[in-house]
C-alpha positions as CSV (number, residue, x, y, z in Angstrom):
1,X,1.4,13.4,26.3
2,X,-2.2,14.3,26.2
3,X,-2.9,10.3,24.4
4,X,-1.4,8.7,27.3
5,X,-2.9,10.4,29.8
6,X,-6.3,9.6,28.1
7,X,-4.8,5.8,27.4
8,X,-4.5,5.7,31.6
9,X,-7.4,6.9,32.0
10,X,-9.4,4.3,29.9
11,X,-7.1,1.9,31.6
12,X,-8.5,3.1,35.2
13,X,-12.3,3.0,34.1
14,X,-12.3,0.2,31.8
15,X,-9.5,-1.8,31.6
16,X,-11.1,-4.4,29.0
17,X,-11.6,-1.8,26.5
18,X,-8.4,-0.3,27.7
19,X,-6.3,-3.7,26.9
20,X,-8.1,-4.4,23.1
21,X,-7.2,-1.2,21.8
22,X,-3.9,-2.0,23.4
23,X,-3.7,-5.2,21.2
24,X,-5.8,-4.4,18.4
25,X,-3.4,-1.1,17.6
26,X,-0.7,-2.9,15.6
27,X,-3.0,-5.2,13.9
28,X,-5.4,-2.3,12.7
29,X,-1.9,-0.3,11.4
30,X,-0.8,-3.6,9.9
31,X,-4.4,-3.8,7.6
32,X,-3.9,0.0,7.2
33,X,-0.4,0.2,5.8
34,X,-0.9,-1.3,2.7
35,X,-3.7,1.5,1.5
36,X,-0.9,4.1,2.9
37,X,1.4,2.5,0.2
38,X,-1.4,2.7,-2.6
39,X,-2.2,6.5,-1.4
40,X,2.1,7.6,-1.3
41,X,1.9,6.2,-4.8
42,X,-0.9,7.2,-6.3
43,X,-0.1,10.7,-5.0
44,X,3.1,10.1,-6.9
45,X,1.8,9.4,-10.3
46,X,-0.9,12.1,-10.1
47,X,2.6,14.2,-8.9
48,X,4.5,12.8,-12.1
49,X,1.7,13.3,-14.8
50,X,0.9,17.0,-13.5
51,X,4.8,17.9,-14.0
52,X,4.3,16.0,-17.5
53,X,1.5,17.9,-18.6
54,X,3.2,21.6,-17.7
55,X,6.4,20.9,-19.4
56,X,4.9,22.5,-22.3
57,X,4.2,25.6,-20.4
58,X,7.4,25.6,-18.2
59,X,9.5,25.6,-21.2
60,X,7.2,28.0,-23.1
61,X,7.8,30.4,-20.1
62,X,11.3,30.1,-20.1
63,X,12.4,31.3,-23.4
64,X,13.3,34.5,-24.3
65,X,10.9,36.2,-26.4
């Protein structure tokens, strides 16, 4: 709620700047969207080789001594 209010706000005191960020929004997430892919998956790999690399120790802990 706060955002809007702010968005009206620039829209009352400058309605140029007000209208480009208005248009420019989707096309900046657009450009942004693929790094946010790159980041989910390299977030998964790093994920994946961390649970790789503690199998050893997972297992180790689990048995019965």
């Amino acid at each position: 709620m706060a955002a809007f209010l702010l968005w009206m706000l620039l829209l009352v005191f400058c309605w140029p700047l007000a209208l480009l960020a208005l248009v420019m929004y989707p096309i900046v997430w657009l450009l942004c969207l693929p790094l946010r892919l790159v980041g989910i998956t390299v977030g998964a790999v790093f994920a994946f080789l961390g649970a790789v690399l503690m199998l050893p120790a997972r297992v180790l802990r689990g048995r019965p001594a």
